[in-house]
Amino acid sequence: MSSIRVLIETHGGRKLGARQMSKRVLPTTLCVLALSFYACGPAPASQVGGWWGGTWSCNIDGRSARMKWAAVDDSQTSCNGDTCTTSSGARWAGSFSDNGSRWVKLTNPRSGTQGGVYFNHADGNKWYLAKPVSNKSAGWTTWNGQRYPLSCWR
C-alpha cells in the first residue's frame, strides 16, 4: 500500500484526496493484474493441491496393487454466439491396478474433515484413504456394500 501511496502522492507534485486516489488506483491495479495474468498465464496443472498425487504401492484386501494420481489440465471453453470464454483449471486424474490387472479410473477425489481423501472407483464404489503418516496411508474400499481394507505407501 505504501508504494502505491508514494506514487500517487508524488504524481503532479500534489496530494490527492481519497476520491481522486480511488479513481487512479483502481484502473492502475486492474492494468497491473491484467498484465501479470498475460505475462504469467494460467497456473500449471502441477499446482493443484492434494497429498495423494503421485504413484503408490498398495494392498487391497491382501492383494498387491498400484495407484496413480496425476494433475491434468481442466481448461473449459464455452461460447455464446461469437463470444467465447475460456477458464483455466486443473483436476486430479486417478487410476488403480489390482494385482496387475488393467488400470481403471479413480474419480472425484475430495478432502475429508480429518485430512484424508474420499474418491470413487470406476464401478462407482466409494473409497477412502487417511492422510499419510511416514508416507503410509490406511483406509478402505467398498464392493457390494462391504468394506475392505486398503493400505498404500510410497
PDB file of C-alpha atoms in Angstrom:
ATOM      1  CA  MET A   1       0.000   0.000   0.000  1.00  0.00           C
ATOM      2  CA  SER A   2       2.787   2.473   0.823  1.00  0.00           C
ATOM      3  CA  SER A   3       4.435   2.078  -2.584  1.00  0.00           C
ATOM      4  CA  ILE A   4       1.163   2.907  -4.323  1.00  0.00           C
ATOM      5  CA  ARG A   5       0.619   5.824  -1.966  1.00  0.00           C
ATOM      6  CA  VAL A   6       4.059   7.275  -2.762  1.00  0.00           C
ATOM      7  CA  LEU A   7       3.400   7.031  -6.474  1.00  0.00           C
ATOM      8  CA  ILE A   8       0.033   8.718  -6.153  1.00  0.00           C
ATOM      9  CA  GLU A   9       1.135  11.458  -3.764  1.00  0.00           C
ATOM     10  CA  THR A  10       4.089  12.462  -5.893  1.00  0.00           C
ATOM     11  CA  HIS A  11       2.093  12.443  -9.124  1.00  0.00           C
ATOM     12  CA  GLY A  12       1.873  16.043 -10.270  1.00  0.00           C
ATOM     13  CA  GLY A  13       3.563  17.250  -7.089  1.00  0.00           C
ATOM     14  CA  ARG A  14       0.322  17.443  -5.091  1.00  0.00           C
ATOM     15  CA  LYS A  15      -1.537  15.168  -2.715  1.00  0.00           C
ATOM     16  CA  LEU A  16      -4.730  13.602  -3.951  1.00  0.00           C
ATOM     17  CA  GLY A  17      -7.883  13.113  -1.905  1.00  0.00           C
ATOM     18  CA  ALA A  18      -9.381   9.683  -1.252  1.00  0.00           C
ATOM     19  CA  ARG A  19     -11.895  10.077  -4.075  1.00  0.00           C
ATOM     20  CA  GLN A  20      -9.175  11.044  -6.561  1.00  0.00           C
ATOM     21  CA  MET A  21      -6.899   8.240  -5.339  1.00  0.00           C
ATOM     22  CA  SER A  22      -9.556   5.572  -5.870  1.00  0.00           C
ATOM     23  CA  LYS A  23     -10.149   6.843  -9.404  1.00  0.00           C
ATOM     24  CA  ARG A  24      -6.464   6.426 -10.191  1.00  0.00           C
ATOM     25  CA  VAL A  25      -5.657   3.305  -8.136  1.00  0.00           C
ATOM     26  CA  LEU A  26      -8.432   1.073  -9.467  1.00  0.00           C
ATOM     27  CA  PRO A  27      -7.567   1.385 -13.188  1.00  0.00           C
ATOM     28  CA  THR A  28      -3.848   1.082 -12.379  1.00  0.00           C
ATOM     29  CA  THR A  29      -4.439  -2.025 -10.249  1.00  0.00           C
ATOM     30  CA  LEU A  30      -6.618  -3.621 -12.919  1.00  0.00           C
ATOM     31  CA  CYS A  31      -3.991  -2.870 -15.544  1.00  0.00           C
ATOM     32  CA  VAL A  32      -1.223  -4.428 -13.425  1.00  0.00           C
ATOM     33  CA  LEU A  33      -3.356  -7.533 -12.751  1.00  0.00           C
ATOM     34  CA  ALA A  34      -4.223  -7.883 -16.434  1.00  0.00           C
ATOM     35  CA  LEU A  35      -0.596  -7.536 -17.465  1.00  0.00           C
ATOM     36  CA  SER A  36       0.584 -10.052 -14.846  1.00  0.00           C
ATOM     37  CA  PHE A  37      -2.001 -12.599 -15.973  1.00  0.00           C
ATOM     38  CA  TYR A  38      -0.981 -12.045 -19.586  1.00  0.00           C
ATOM     39  CA  ALA A  39       2.725 -12.322 -18.753  1.00  0.00           C
ATOM     40  CA  CYS A  40       2.399 -15.283 -16.391  1.00  0.00           C
ATOM     41  CA  GLY A  41      -0.528 -17.133 -17.939  1.00  0.00           C
ATOM     42  CA  PRO A  42      -2.708 -19.578 -16.026  1.00  0.00           C
ATOM     43  CA  ALA A  43      -1.310 -21.709 -13.241  1.00  0.00           C
ATOM     44  CA  PRO A  44       0.010 -25.064 -14.465  1.00  0.00           C
ATOM     45  CA  ALA A  45      -1.816 -28.259 -13.601  1.00  0.00           C
ATOM     46  CA  SER A  46       1.096 -29.246 -11.356  1.00  0.00           C
ATOM     47  CA  GLN A  47      -0.084 -26.634  -8.848  1.00  0.00           C
ATOM     48  CA  VAL A  48      -3.328 -28.410  -7.976  1.00  0.00           C
ATOM     49  CA  GLY A  49      -3.431 -29.272  -4.247  1.00  0.00           C
ATOM     50  CA  GLY A  50      -3.585 -32.662  -2.559  1.00  0.00           C
ATOM     51  CA  TRP A  51      -1.166 -35.037  -0.833  1.00  0.00           C
ATOM     52  CA  TRP A  52      -2.354 -38.060  -2.835  1.00  0.00           C
ATOM     53  CA  GLY A  53      -0.604 -37.076  -6.084  1.00  0.00           C
ATOM     54  CA  GLY A  54       1.964 -39.483  -7.495  1.00  0.00           C
ATOM     55  CA  THR A  55       2.444 -43.241  -7.617  1.00  0.00           C
ATOM     56  CA  TRP A  56       1.581 -45.505  -4.690  1.00  0.00           C
ATOM     57  CA  SER A  57       2.108 -49.185  -3.914  1.00  0.00           C
ATOM     58  CA  CYS A  58      -0.980 -50.594  -2.260  1.00  0.00           C
ATOM     59  CA  ASN A  59      -2.505 -53.627  -0.609  1.00  0.00           C
ATOM     60  CA  ILE A  60      -6.219 -54.175  -1.181  1.00  0.00           C
ATOM     61  CA  ASP A  61      -7.772 -56.914   0.937  1.00  0.00           C
ATOM     62  CA  GLY A  62      -4.454 -58.831   0.966  1.00  0.00           C
ATOM     63  CA  ARG A  63      -3.604 -58.368  -2.744  1.00  0.00           C
ATOM     64  CA  SER A  64      -0.846 -56.158  -4.138  1.00  0.00           C
ATOM     65  CA  ALA A  65      -1.996 -53.190  -6.192  1.00  0.00           C
ATOM     66  CA  ARG A  66      -0.822 -49.849  -7.617  1.00  0.00           C
ATOM     67  CA  MET A  67      -2.464 -46.442  -7.572  1.00  0.00           C
ATOM     68  CA  LYS A  68      -1.570 -43.272  -9.527  1.00  0.00           C
ATOM     69  CA  TRP A  69      -2.852 -39.708  -9.287  1.00  0.00           C
ATOM     70  CA  ALA A  70      -1.729 -37.047 -11.773  1.00  0.00           C
ATOM     71  CA  ALA A  71      -2.685 -33.391 -12.078  1.00  0.00           C
ATOM     72  CA  VAL A  72      -4.167 -32.713 -15.516  1.00  0.00           C
ATOM     73  CA  ASP A  73      -5.310 -29.591 -17.342  1.00  0.00           C
ATOM     74  CA  ASP A  74      -9.029 -28.962 -16.965  1.00  0.00           C
ATOM     75  CA  SER A  75      -9.485 -25.803 -19.032  1.00  0.00           C
ATOM     76  CA  GLN A  76     -13.026 -25.154 -20.223  1.00  0.00           C
ATOM     77  CA  THR A  77     -14.262 -23.076 -23.170  1.00  0.00           C
ATOM     78  CA  SER A  78     -17.861 -22.028 -23.672  1.00  0.00           C
ATOM     79  CA  CYS A  79     -19.250 -19.916 -26.467  1.00  0.00           C
ATOM     80  CA  ASN A  80     -22.355 -17.795 -26.840  1.00  0.00           C
ATOM     81  CA  GLY A  81     -22.597 -16.717 -30.457  1.00  0.00           C
ATOM     82  CA  ASP A  82     -19.323 -15.042 -31.437  1.00  0.00           C
ATOM     83  CA  THR A  83     -18.206 -14.579 -27.819  1.00  0.00           C
ATOM     84  CA  CYS A  84     -16.188 -17.335 -26.188  1.00  0.00           C
ATOM     85  CA  THR A  85     -14.919 -17.579 -22.630  1.00  0.00           C
ATOM     86  CA  THR A  86     -12.079 -19.835 -21.528  1.00  0.00           C
ATOM     87  CA  SER A  87     -11.336 -20.675 -17.921  1.00  0.00           C
ATOM     88  CA  SER A  88      -8.173 -22.459 -16.941  1.00  0.00           C
ATOM     89  CA  GLY A  89      -8.062 -25.034 -14.201  1.00  0.00           C
ATOM     90  CA  ALA A  90      -6.643 -28.334 -13.094  1.00  0.00           C
ATOM     91  CA  ARG A  91      -8.010 -31.524 -11.610  1.00  0.00           C
ATOM     92  CA  TRP A  92      -6.757 -34.891 -10.409  1.00  0.00           C
ATOM     93  CA  ALA A  93      -6.945 -37.935 -12.699  1.00  0.00           C
ATOM     94  CA  GLY A  94      -6.501 -41.218 -10.855  1.00  0.00           C
ATOM     95  CA  SER A  95      -6.124 -44.863 -11.800  1.00  0.00           C
ATOM     96  CA  PHE A  96      -5.805 -48.156  -9.970  1.00  0.00           C
ATOM     97  CA  SER A  97      -4.460 -51.595 -10.903  1.00  0.00           C
ATOM     98  CA  ASP A  98      -5.472 -54.501  -8.660  1.00  0.00           C
ATOM     99  CA  ASN A  99      -2.891 -57.319  -8.633  1.00  0.00           C
ATOM    100  CA  GLY A 100      -1.537 -56.450 -12.107  1.00  0.00           C
ATOM    101  CA  SER A 101      -4.944 -56.168 -13.786  1.00  0.00           C
ATOM    102  CA  ARG A 102      -5.807 -53.398 -16.247  1.00  0.00           C
ATOM    103  CA  TRP A 103      -5.777 -49.822 -14.942  1.00  0.00           C
ATOM    104  CA  VAL A 104      -9.226 -48.446 -14.074  1.00  0.00           C
ATOM    105  CA  LYS A 105     -10.233 -44.859 -13.357  1.00  0.00           C
ATOM    106  CA  LEU A 106     -10.456 -43.307  -9.920  1.00  0.00           C
ATOM    107  CA  THR A 107     -12.581 -40.156  -9.873  1.00  0.00           C
ATOM    108  CA  ASN A 108     -13.889 -37.307  -7.768  1.00  0.00           C
ATOM    109  CA  PRO A 109     -11.152 -37.007  -5.105  1.00  0.00           C
ATOM    110  CA  ARG A 110     -12.289 -34.809  -2.221  1.00  0.00           C
ATOM    111  CA  SER A 111     -10.719 -33.992   1.114  1.00  0.00           C
ATOM    112  CA  GLY A 112     -12.288 -35.315   4.282  1.00  0.00           C
ATOM    113  CA  THR A 113     -12.564 -33.390   7.540  1.00  0.00           C
ATOM    114  CA  GLN A 114      -9.576 -35.238   9.062  1.00  0.00           C
ATOM    115  CA  GLY A 115      -7.290 -34.617   6.040  1.00  0.00           C
ATOM    116  CA  GLY A 116      -7.948 -37.929   4.304  1.00  0.00           C
ATOM    117  CA  VAL A 117      -9.268 -38.288   0.776  1.00  0.00           C
ATOM    118  CA  TYR A 118     -12.518 -39.835  -0.443  1.00  0.00           C
ATOM    119  CA  PHE A 119     -12.749 -40.876  -4.088  1.00  0.00           C
ATOM    120  CA  ASN A 120     -14.716 -43.156  -6.369  1.00  0.00           C
ATOM    121  CA  HIS A 121     -13.645 -46.313  -8.178  1.00  0.00           C
ATOM    122  CA  ALA A 122     -14.661 -46.745 -11.825  1.00  0.00           C
ATOM    123  CA  ASP A 123     -17.507 -49.027 -10.695  1.00  0.00           C
ATOM    124  CA  GLY A 124     -18.963 -46.160  -8.608  1.00  0.00           C
ATOM    125  CA  ASN A 125     -17.970 -47.502  -5.200  1.00  0.00           C
ATOM    126  CA  LYS A 126     -16.651 -45.038  -2.618  1.00  0.00           C
ATOM    127  CA  TRP A 127     -13.079 -45.452  -1.336  1.00  0.00           C
ATOM    128  CA  TYR A 128     -11.139 -43.662   1.411  1.00  0.00           C
ATOM    129  CA  LEU A 129      -7.509 -43.157   2.428  1.00  0.00           C
ATOM    130  CA  ALA A 130      -6.462 -41.378   5.613  1.00  0.00           C
ATOM    131  CA  LYS A 131      -3.825 -38.658   5.494  1.00  0.00           C
ATOM    132  CA  PRO A 132      -0.443 -40.437   5.387  1.00  0.00           C
ATOM    133  CA  VAL A 133       1.880 -40.787   8.339  1.00  0.00           C
ATOM    134  CA  SER A 134       5.509 -41.522   7.340  1.00  0.00           C
ATOM    135  CA  ASN A 135       4.342 -41.985   3.701  1.00  0.00           C
ATOM    136  CA  LYS A 136       1.865 -44.743   4.665  1.00  0.00           C
ATOM    137  CA  SER A 137      -1.895 -44.442   4.473  1.00  0.00           C
ATOM    138  CA  ALA A 138      -4.664 -46.806   5.580  1.00  0.00           C
ATOM    139  CA  GLY A 139      -8.300 -46.755   4.549  1.00  0.00           C
ATOM    140  CA  TRP A 140     -10.982 -48.842   2.878  1.00  0.00           C
ATOM    141  CA  THR A 141     -12.704 -49.733  -0.354  1.00  0.00           C
ATOM    142  CA  THR A 142     -16.283 -50.827  -0.836  1.00  0.00           C
ATOM    143  CA  TRP A 143     -17.682 -53.523  -3.074  1.00  0.00           C
ATOM    144  CA  ASN A 144     -21.241 -54.886  -2.994  1.00  0.00           C
ATOM    145  CA  GLY A 145     -21.892 -52.840   0.146  1.00  0.00           C
ATOM    146  CA  GLN A 146     -18.969 -54.405   2.067  1.00  0.00           C
ATOM    147  CA  ARG A 147     -15.865 -52.534   3.244  1.00  0.00           C
ATOM    148  CA  TYR A 148     -12.433 -53.994   2.587  1.00  0.00           C
ATOM    149  CA  PRO A 149      -9.064 -52.796   3.892  1.00  0.00           C
ATOM    150  CA  LEU A 150      -6.847 -50.624   1.695  1.00  0.00           C
ATOM    151  CA  SER A 151      -3.323 -49.520   2.594  1.00  0.00           C
ATOM    152  CA  CYS A 152      -0.914 -47.580   0.402  1.00  0.00           C
ATOM    153  CA  TRP A 153       2.679 -46.376   0.745  1.00  0.00           C
ATOM    154  CA  ARG A 154       5.471 -44.756  -1.230  1.00  0.00           C
TER     155      ARG A 154
END
